[in-house]
Short mmCIF file of N, CA and C in Angstrom, two decimals:
data_model
loop_
_atom_site.label_atom_id
_atom_site.label_comp_id
_atom_site.label_asym_id
_atom_site.label_seq_id
_atom_site.Cartn_x
_atom_site.Cartn_y
_atom_site.Cartn_z
N MET A 1 29.06 -78.15 174.13
CA MET A 1 29.81 -76.93 174.19
C MET A 1 29.44 -76.18 175.47
N THR A 2 30.44 -75.71 176.12
CA THR A 2 30.21 -74.94 177.35
C THR A 2 30.61 -73.50 177.11
N THR A 3 29.79 -72.63 177.62
CA THR A 3 30.14 -71.21 177.56
C THR A 3 30.25 -70.71 178.98
N SER A 4 31.15 -69.81 179.17
CA SER A 4 31.30 -69.25 180.51
C SER A 4 30.89 -67.79 180.49
N GLU A 5 30.19 -67.42 181.52
CA GLU A 5 29.78 -66.02 181.67
C GLU A 5 30.98 -65.21 182.15
N PRO A 6 31.17 -64.02 181.62
CA PRO A 6 32.27 -63.19 182.14
C PRO A 6 31.96 -62.77 183.57
N THR A 7 33.00 -62.71 184.37
CA THR A 7 32.84 -62.29 185.74
C THR A 7 32.73 -60.77 185.78
N VAL A 8 31.65 -60.29 186.34
CA VAL A 8 31.44 -58.85 186.46
C VAL A 8 31.50 -58.51 187.95
N THR A 9 32.40 -57.64 188.29
CA THR A 9 32.50 -57.21 189.67
C THR A 9 31.64 -55.97 189.84
N LYS A 10 30.72 -56.04 190.76
CA LYS A 10 29.80 -54.93 190.99
C LYS A 10 30.47 -53.91 191.92
N ARG A 11 30.32 -52.65 191.54
CA ARG A 11 30.90 -51.56 192.31
C ARG A 11 29.78 -50.85 193.07
N VAL A 12 29.97 -50.70 194.36
CA VAL A 12 29.03 -49.96 195.20
C VAL A 12 29.73 -48.69 195.64
N VAL A 13 29.20 -47.56 195.21
CA VAL A 13 29.79 -46.26 195.55
C VAL A 13 29.08 -45.73 196.79
N VAL A 14 29.87 -45.20 197.72
CA VAL A 14 29.29 -44.63 198.94
C VAL A 14 29.90 -43.26 199.20
N GLY A 15 29.03 -42.30 199.49
CA GLY A 15 29.48 -40.96 199.83
C GLY A 15 29.83 -40.88 201.30
N VAL A 16 31.01 -40.37 201.58
CA VAL A 16 31.50 -40.26 202.96
C VAL A 16 31.93 -38.82 203.21
N ASP A 17 31.44 -38.25 204.31
CA ASP A 17 31.90 -36.91 204.70
C ASP A 17 32.34 -36.85 206.16
N GLY A 18 32.36 -38.00 206.81
CA GLY A 18 32.77 -38.05 208.21
C GLY A 18 31.61 -37.97 209.19
N SER A 19 30.40 -37.66 208.69
CA SER A 19 29.24 -37.59 209.57
C SER A 19 28.83 -39.00 209.99
N GLU A 20 28.05 -39.07 211.06
CA GLU A 20 27.60 -40.38 211.53
C GLU A 20 26.74 -41.08 210.47
N GLU A 21 25.92 -40.30 209.75
CA GLU A 21 25.09 -40.89 208.70
C GLU A 21 25.95 -41.48 207.58
N SER A 22 27.04 -40.82 207.24
CA SER A 22 27.90 -41.34 206.18
C SER A 22 28.65 -42.58 206.64
N LYS A 23 28.97 -42.65 207.91
CA LYS A 23 29.62 -43.86 208.43
C LYS A 23 28.66 -45.04 208.41
N LEU A 24 27.40 -44.77 208.71
CA LEU A 24 26.38 -45.81 208.62
C LEU A 24 26.19 -46.24 207.16
N ALA A 25 26.22 -45.28 206.25
CA ALA A 25 26.13 -45.59 204.81
C ALA A 25 27.31 -46.46 204.38
N LEU A 26 28.48 -46.19 204.91
CA LEU A 26 29.68 -46.98 204.60
C LEU A 26 29.49 -48.43 205.05
N THR A 27 28.91 -48.61 206.22
CA THR A 27 28.63 -49.96 206.71
C THR A 27 27.66 -50.69 205.79
N TRP A 28 26.59 -50.00 205.39
CA TRP A 28 25.62 -50.60 204.48
C TRP A 28 26.24 -50.93 203.13
N ALA A 29 27.07 -50.04 202.61
CA ALA A 29 27.71 -50.28 201.32
C ALA A 29 28.57 -51.54 201.36
N ALA A 30 29.28 -51.72 202.47
CA ALA A 30 30.13 -52.91 202.61
C ALA A 30 29.28 -54.18 202.64
N LYS A 31 28.14 -54.14 203.34
CA LYS A 31 27.25 -55.30 203.40
C LYS A 31 26.67 -55.62 202.02
N ILE A 32 26.28 -54.59 201.29
CA ILE A 32 25.73 -54.78 199.95
C ILE A 32 26.79 -55.33 199.01
N ALA A 33 27.99 -54.77 199.06
CA ALA A 33 29.07 -55.25 198.20
C ALA A 33 29.41 -56.70 198.50
N GLN A 34 29.42 -57.07 199.77
CA GLN A 34 29.71 -58.45 200.14
C GLN A 34 28.61 -59.38 199.62
N ALA A 35 27.37 -58.97 199.74
CA ALA A 35 26.25 -59.82 199.30
C ALA A 35 26.19 -59.97 197.79
N THR A 36 26.68 -58.97 197.07
CA THR A 36 26.62 -59.01 195.60
C THR A 36 27.97 -59.36 194.97
N VAL A 37 28.90 -59.78 195.80
CA VAL A 37 30.27 -60.10 195.35
C VAL A 37 30.85 -58.90 194.58
N GLY A 38 30.76 -57.77 195.21
CA GLY A 38 31.27 -56.55 194.60
C GLY A 38 32.33 -55.92 195.47
N TYR A 39 32.61 -54.67 195.20
CA TYR A 39 33.57 -53.93 196.02
C TYR A 39 33.05 -52.53 196.27
N VAL A 40 33.60 -51.88 197.27
CA VAL A 40 33.16 -50.55 197.70
C VAL A 40 34.14 -49.50 197.22
N GLU A 41 33.59 -48.43 196.67
CA GLU A 41 34.37 -47.23 196.38
C GLU A 41 33.83 -46.13 197.28
N ALA A 42 34.60 -45.76 198.29
CA ALA A 42 34.21 -44.69 199.22
C ALA A 42 34.71 -43.37 198.65
N VAL A 43 33.79 -42.43 198.49
CA VAL A 43 34.10 -41.16 197.82
C VAL A 43 33.84 -40.00 198.77
N ILE A 44 34.80 -39.09 198.82
CA ILE A 44 34.62 -37.83 199.56
C ILE A 44 34.90 -36.69 198.59
N ALA A 45 34.11 -35.64 198.71
CA ALA A 45 34.28 -34.46 197.85
C ALA A 45 34.70 -33.27 198.69
N TRP A 46 35.45 -32.40 198.08
CA TRP A 46 35.84 -31.16 198.75
C TRP A 46 35.74 -30.03 197.74
N GLN A 47 35.54 -28.84 198.25
CA GLN A 47 35.54 -27.66 197.40
C GLN A 47 35.92 -26.45 198.24
N TYR A 48 36.45 -25.45 197.58
CA TYR A 48 36.78 -24.22 198.28
C TYR A 48 35.46 -23.55 198.68
N PRO A 49 35.37 -23.02 199.88
CA PRO A 49 34.14 -22.35 200.30
C PRO A 49 33.83 -21.17 199.40
N ALA A 50 32.55 -20.99 199.11
CA ALA A 50 32.12 -19.88 198.26
C ALA A 50 32.47 -18.54 198.87
N THR A 51 32.62 -18.49 200.18
CA THR A 51 32.93 -17.23 200.85
C THR A 51 34.35 -16.75 200.54
N PHE A 52 35.18 -17.61 199.95
CA PHE A 52 36.53 -17.18 199.58
C PHE A 52 36.49 -16.17 198.46
N GLY A 53 35.51 -16.28 197.57
CA GLY A 53 35.43 -15.36 196.44
C GLY A 53 36.73 -15.39 195.66
N TRP A 54 37.31 -14.23 195.49
CA TRP A 54 38.58 -14.14 194.75
C TRP A 54 39.78 -14.21 195.69
N ALA A 55 39.54 -14.37 196.97
CA ALA A 55 40.64 -14.43 197.94
C ALA A 55 41.48 -15.68 197.71
N VAL A 56 42.73 -15.56 197.99
CA VAL A 56 43.64 -16.70 197.87
C VAL A 56 43.65 -17.44 199.21
N PRO A 57 43.39 -18.76 199.19
CA PRO A 57 43.39 -19.50 200.45
C PRO A 57 44.78 -19.52 201.07
N PRO A 58 44.86 -19.68 202.38
CA PRO A 58 46.17 -19.75 203.04
C PRO A 58 47.02 -20.86 202.41
N SER A 59 48.28 -20.59 202.20
CA SER A 59 49.16 -21.55 201.52
C SER A 59 49.35 -22.84 202.29
N GLU A 60 49.22 -22.79 203.62
CA GLU A 60 49.41 -24.00 204.41
C GLU A 60 48.16 -24.88 204.44
N TRP A 61 47.04 -24.40 203.91
CA TRP A 61 45.79 -25.17 203.92
C TRP A 61 45.68 -26.02 202.68
N ASP A 62 45.50 -27.30 202.86
CA ASP A 62 45.35 -28.23 201.75
C ASP A 62 44.03 -28.98 201.91
N PRO A 63 42.94 -28.47 201.30
CA PRO A 63 41.63 -29.10 201.51
C PRO A 63 41.56 -30.54 201.00
N ALA A 64 42.31 -30.86 199.95
CA ALA A 64 42.32 -32.25 199.46
C ALA A 64 42.93 -33.17 200.50
N GLN A 65 43.98 -32.72 201.14
CA GLN A 65 44.62 -33.52 202.19
C GLN A 65 43.70 -33.66 203.40
N ASP A 66 42.98 -32.58 203.75
CA ASP A 66 42.02 -32.64 204.85
C ASP A 66 40.90 -33.63 204.53
N ALA A 67 40.42 -33.61 203.29
CA ALA A 67 39.36 -34.54 202.87
C ALA A 67 39.86 -35.98 202.91
N ASP A 68 41.09 -36.19 202.45
CA ASP A 68 41.67 -37.53 202.48
C ASP A 68 41.76 -38.04 203.92
N LYS A 69 42.19 -37.18 204.82
CA LYS A 69 42.29 -37.58 206.23
C LYS A 69 40.90 -37.90 206.80
N ALA A 70 39.90 -37.09 206.47
CA ALA A 70 38.54 -37.34 206.96
C ALA A 70 38.01 -38.68 206.43
N LEU A 71 38.32 -38.99 205.18
CA LEU A 71 37.88 -40.26 204.59
C LEU A 71 38.56 -41.45 205.26
N VAL A 72 39.87 -41.37 205.40
CA VAL A 72 40.63 -42.46 206.04
C VAL A 72 40.18 -42.63 207.50
N ASP A 73 39.97 -41.53 208.20
CA ASP A 73 39.52 -41.61 209.59
C ASP A 73 38.15 -42.29 209.69
N ALA A 74 37.23 -41.94 208.79
CA ALA A 74 35.90 -42.55 208.80
C ALA A 74 35.98 -44.04 208.50
N VAL A 75 36.78 -44.41 207.51
CA VAL A 75 36.95 -45.82 207.15
C VAL A 75 37.58 -46.58 208.31
N ASP A 76 38.60 -46.00 208.94
CA ASP A 76 39.24 -46.65 210.09
C ASP A 76 38.27 -46.82 211.25
N GLU A 77 37.43 -45.81 211.49
CA GLU A 77 36.46 -45.90 212.58
C GLU A 77 35.42 -46.98 212.32
N VAL A 78 34.98 -47.09 211.08
CA VAL A 78 33.93 -48.07 210.75
C VAL A 78 34.49 -49.49 210.70
N PHE A 79 35.65 -49.67 210.07
CA PHE A 79 36.14 -51.03 209.83
C PHE A 79 37.34 -51.44 210.68
N GLY A 80 38.07 -50.49 211.21
CA GLY A 80 39.28 -50.83 211.94
C GLY A 80 40.24 -51.58 211.04
N ALA A 81 40.77 -52.68 211.54
CA ALA A 81 41.72 -53.48 210.76
C ALA A 81 41.01 -54.43 209.78
N ASN A 82 39.67 -54.47 209.82
CA ASN A 82 38.91 -55.39 208.98
C ASN A 82 38.28 -54.70 207.78
N ARG A 83 39.09 -53.97 207.04
CA ARG A 83 38.58 -53.29 205.84
C ARG A 83 38.10 -54.33 204.83
N PRO A 84 37.03 -54.00 204.09
CA PRO A 84 36.56 -54.91 203.05
C PRO A 84 37.63 -55.08 201.96
N ALA A 85 37.61 -56.25 201.32
CA ALA A 85 38.55 -56.51 200.23
C ALA A 85 38.28 -55.52 199.09
N ASN A 86 39.32 -55.08 198.45
CA ASN A 86 39.24 -54.19 197.28
C ASN A 86 38.58 -52.85 197.58
N LEU A 87 38.59 -52.40 198.83
CA LEU A 87 38.03 -51.09 199.16
C LEU A 87 38.85 -50.02 198.47
N GLN A 88 38.16 -49.15 197.74
CA GLN A 88 38.84 -48.04 197.07
C GLN A 88 38.44 -46.73 197.73
N LEU A 89 39.39 -45.86 197.95
CA LEU A 89 39.14 -44.54 198.52
C LEU A 89 39.39 -43.50 197.45
N THR A 90 38.42 -42.62 197.25
CA THR A 90 38.52 -41.60 196.21
C THR A 90 38.26 -40.23 196.81
N VAL A 91 39.16 -39.29 196.55
CA VAL A 91 39.01 -37.91 196.96
C VAL A 91 38.90 -37.07 195.70
N SER A 92 37.81 -36.30 195.58
CA SER A 92 37.59 -35.50 194.37
C SER A 92 37.17 -34.09 194.72
N GLU A 93 37.62 -33.15 193.91
CA GLU A 93 37.22 -31.76 194.09
C GLU A 93 35.90 -31.53 193.36
N GLY A 94 34.99 -30.82 194.02
CA GLY A 94 33.74 -30.46 193.39
C GLY A 94 32.58 -30.50 194.36
N TYR A 95 31.42 -30.08 193.86
CA TYR A 95 30.21 -30.12 194.67
C TYR A 95 29.88 -31.58 194.95
N PRO A 96 29.61 -31.95 196.21
CA PRO A 96 29.43 -33.36 196.56
C PRO A 96 28.43 -34.14 195.71
N ALA A 97 27.28 -33.58 195.42
CA ALA A 97 26.29 -34.30 194.61
C ALA A 97 26.84 -34.59 193.23
N ASN A 98 27.49 -33.61 192.61
CA ASN A 98 28.06 -33.82 191.27
C ASN A 98 29.16 -34.86 191.29
N VAL A 99 30.01 -34.81 192.30
CA VAL A 99 31.10 -35.77 192.43
C VAL A 99 30.54 -37.18 192.57
N LEU A 100 29.52 -37.34 193.42
CA LEU A 100 28.93 -38.66 193.64
C LEU A 100 28.22 -39.17 192.40
N LEU A 101 27.51 -38.31 191.70
CA LEU A 101 26.82 -38.73 190.47
C LEU A 101 27.82 -39.18 189.41
N THR A 102 28.92 -38.48 189.30
CA THR A 102 29.96 -38.87 188.34
C THR A 102 30.59 -40.20 188.77
N ALA A 103 30.91 -40.32 190.05
CA ALA A 103 31.53 -41.56 190.54
C ALA A 103 30.60 -42.75 190.38
N ALA A 104 29.30 -42.53 190.49
CA ALA A 104 28.34 -43.63 190.44
C ALA A 104 28.00 -44.07 189.02
N HIS A 105 28.54 -43.38 188.04
CA HIS A 105 28.28 -43.78 186.65
C HIS A 105 28.76 -45.22 186.44
N GLY A 106 27.86 -46.10 186.06
CA GLY A 106 28.20 -47.49 185.83
C GLY A 106 28.24 -48.34 187.09
N ALA A 107 27.93 -47.75 188.24
CA ALA A 107 27.95 -48.50 189.50
C ALA A 107 26.68 -49.33 189.64
N ALA A 108 26.77 -50.36 190.48
CA ALA A 108 25.59 -51.18 190.78
C ALA A 108 24.66 -50.44 191.72
N MET A 109 25.22 -49.59 192.59
CA MET A 109 24.41 -48.86 193.55
C MET A 109 25.21 -47.69 194.11
N LEU A 110 24.48 -46.66 194.53
CA LEU A 110 25.06 -45.52 195.23
C LEU A 110 24.41 -45.47 196.60
N VAL A 111 25.22 -45.38 197.65
CA VAL A 111 24.72 -45.34 199.02
C VAL A 111 25.16 -44.02 199.65
N VAL A 112 24.21 -43.33 200.25
CA VAL A 112 24.51 -42.07 200.93
C VAL A 112 23.75 -42.01 202.24
N GLY A 113 24.27 -41.23 203.16
CA GLY A 113 23.55 -40.97 204.40
C GLY A 113 22.45 -39.97 204.13
N SER A 114 21.44 -39.96 204.98
CA SER A 114 20.31 -39.06 204.76
C SER A 114 20.71 -37.60 204.92
N ARG A 115 21.66 -37.35 205.79
CA ARG A 115 22.14 -35.99 206.00
C ARG A 115 23.62 -36.02 206.32
N GLY A 116 24.34 -35.05 205.82
CA GLY A 116 25.75 -34.95 206.14
C GLY A 116 25.98 -33.91 207.22
N HIS A 117 27.10 -33.23 207.13
CA HIS A 117 27.44 -32.23 208.13
C HIS A 117 26.59 -30.97 208.02
N GLY A 118 26.12 -30.66 206.81
CA GLY A 118 25.31 -29.46 206.63
C GLY A 118 23.85 -29.72 206.94
N GLY A 119 23.02 -28.74 206.64
CA GLY A 119 21.58 -28.93 206.79
C GLY A 119 21.07 -28.57 208.17
N PHE A 120 19.80 -28.81 208.35
CA PHE A 120 19.14 -28.45 209.59
C PHE A 120 18.66 -29.71 210.29
N ALA A 121 18.75 -29.73 211.60
CA ALA A 121 18.29 -30.89 212.38
C ALA A 121 16.82 -31.13 212.10
N GLY A 122 16.45 -32.39 211.99
CA GLY A 122 15.06 -32.75 211.77
C GLY A 122 14.70 -32.95 210.31
N MET A 123 15.57 -32.53 209.40
CA MET A 123 15.28 -32.75 207.98
C MET A 123 15.43 -34.23 207.66
N LEU A 124 14.55 -34.75 206.81
CA LEU A 124 14.63 -36.15 206.43
C LEU A 124 15.73 -36.39 205.40
N LEU A 125 15.95 -35.42 204.51
CA LEU A 125 17.00 -35.54 203.49
C LEU A 125 17.79 -34.26 203.43
N GLY A 126 19.08 -34.41 203.21
CA GLY A 126 19.91 -33.25 202.96
C GLY A 126 19.91 -32.95 201.47
N SER A 127 20.52 -31.84 201.08
CA SER A 127 20.51 -31.45 199.67
C SER A 127 21.27 -32.45 198.80
N VAL A 128 22.37 -33.01 199.30
CA VAL A 128 23.15 -33.96 198.50
C VAL A 128 22.38 -35.26 198.31
N SER A 129 21.83 -35.81 199.39
CA SER A 129 21.10 -37.08 199.26
C SER A 129 19.87 -36.90 198.39
N ALA A 130 19.17 -35.79 198.50
CA ALA A 130 18.00 -35.55 197.65
C ALA A 130 18.42 -35.42 196.19
N ASN A 131 19.51 -34.72 195.95
CA ASN A 131 19.99 -34.51 194.58
C ASN A 131 20.40 -35.83 193.92
N VAL A 132 21.18 -36.66 194.62
CA VAL A 132 21.61 -37.91 194.00
C VAL A 132 20.45 -38.89 193.85
N ALA A 133 19.51 -38.87 194.80
CA ALA A 133 18.35 -39.75 194.69
C ALA A 133 17.53 -39.39 193.45
N GLU A 134 17.49 -38.12 193.11
CA GLU A 134 16.72 -37.68 191.94
C GLU A 134 17.45 -37.90 190.62
N HIS A 135 18.77 -37.79 190.61
CA HIS A 135 19.49 -37.76 189.34
C HIS A 135 20.38 -38.95 189.03
N ALA A 136 20.60 -39.84 189.97
CA ALA A 136 21.51 -40.96 189.72
C ALA A 136 20.93 -41.90 188.66
N GLN A 137 21.83 -42.51 187.91
CA GLN A 137 21.42 -43.47 186.88
C GLN A 137 21.57 -44.90 187.37
N CYS A 138 21.71 -45.08 188.66
CA CYS A 138 21.76 -46.40 189.28
C CYS A 138 20.88 -46.35 190.52
N PRO A 139 20.56 -47.49 191.09
CA PRO A 139 19.78 -47.47 192.33
C PRO A 139 20.52 -46.70 193.43
N VAL A 140 19.75 -46.00 194.25
CA VAL A 140 20.32 -45.21 195.34
C VAL A 140 19.68 -45.67 196.65
N LEU A 141 20.53 -45.92 197.64
CA LEU A 141 20.06 -46.23 198.98
C LEU A 141 20.40 -45.04 199.87
N VAL A 142 19.37 -44.42 200.44
CA VAL A 142 19.57 -43.33 201.39
C VAL A 142 19.40 -43.92 202.78
N VAL A 143 20.46 -43.91 203.56
CA VAL A 143 20.47 -44.53 204.88
C VAL A 143 20.13 -43.50 205.94
N HIS A 144 19.10 -43.80 206.72
CA HIS A 144 18.71 -42.96 207.85
C HIS A 144 19.26 -43.57 209.13
N PRO A 145 19.56 -42.73 210.12
CA PRO A 145 20.05 -43.29 211.39
C PRO A 145 18.97 -44.14 212.04
N ASP A 146 19.39 -45.14 212.75
CA ASP A 146 18.45 -46.04 213.45
C ASP A 146 17.97 -45.32 214.70
N PRO A 147 16.67 -45.02 214.78
CA PRO A 147 16.19 -44.29 215.96
C PRO A 147 16.32 -45.10 217.25
N ALA A 148 16.42 -46.42 217.13
CA ALA A 148 16.55 -47.25 218.32
C ALA A 148 18.00 -47.37 218.79
N ALA A 149 18.93 -46.95 217.95
CA ALA A 149 20.35 -47.08 218.31
C ALA A 149 20.71 -46.07 219.40
N PRO A 150 21.50 -46.48 220.37
CA PRO A 150 21.90 -45.55 221.42
C PRO A 150 22.82 -44.46 220.84
N SER A 151 22.67 -43.27 221.30
CA SER A 151 23.54 -42.19 220.82
C SER A 151 24.79 -42.12 221.69
N ALA A 152 25.87 -41.77 221.03
CA ALA A 152 27.15 -41.72 221.74
C ALA A 152 27.34 -40.42 222.46
#
């Protein structure tokens, strides 16, 4: 009698915000997904700035559309025409750490850059990467920039 194991596709979630660190994280996520016969889910989060308070945002401003464009631009810059198979792009409203933790539920791994657009120069971890590293229920890879890499 032969039994066959069910095929399980591993999902690697990666946080993308358009920063150089997130683009590097996207590259690592693709390598990990390829090595584990999985697929990449690239996630970007957006939220209305707290400074808006009760103010109504301008009607012509669409933060979800801006986030989608930033995600597509980052993916295009990293992969060009050679996007990984089954790459999924996800745009979600909410605080980035919460969005990533929710997206990573059931994932094989969560990959994030060490720092995004916010934070202070010289910090080893940003608030989002520190938060997901502490609270994720899957392995987390925090990608730091290569100090030997030439800067653009």
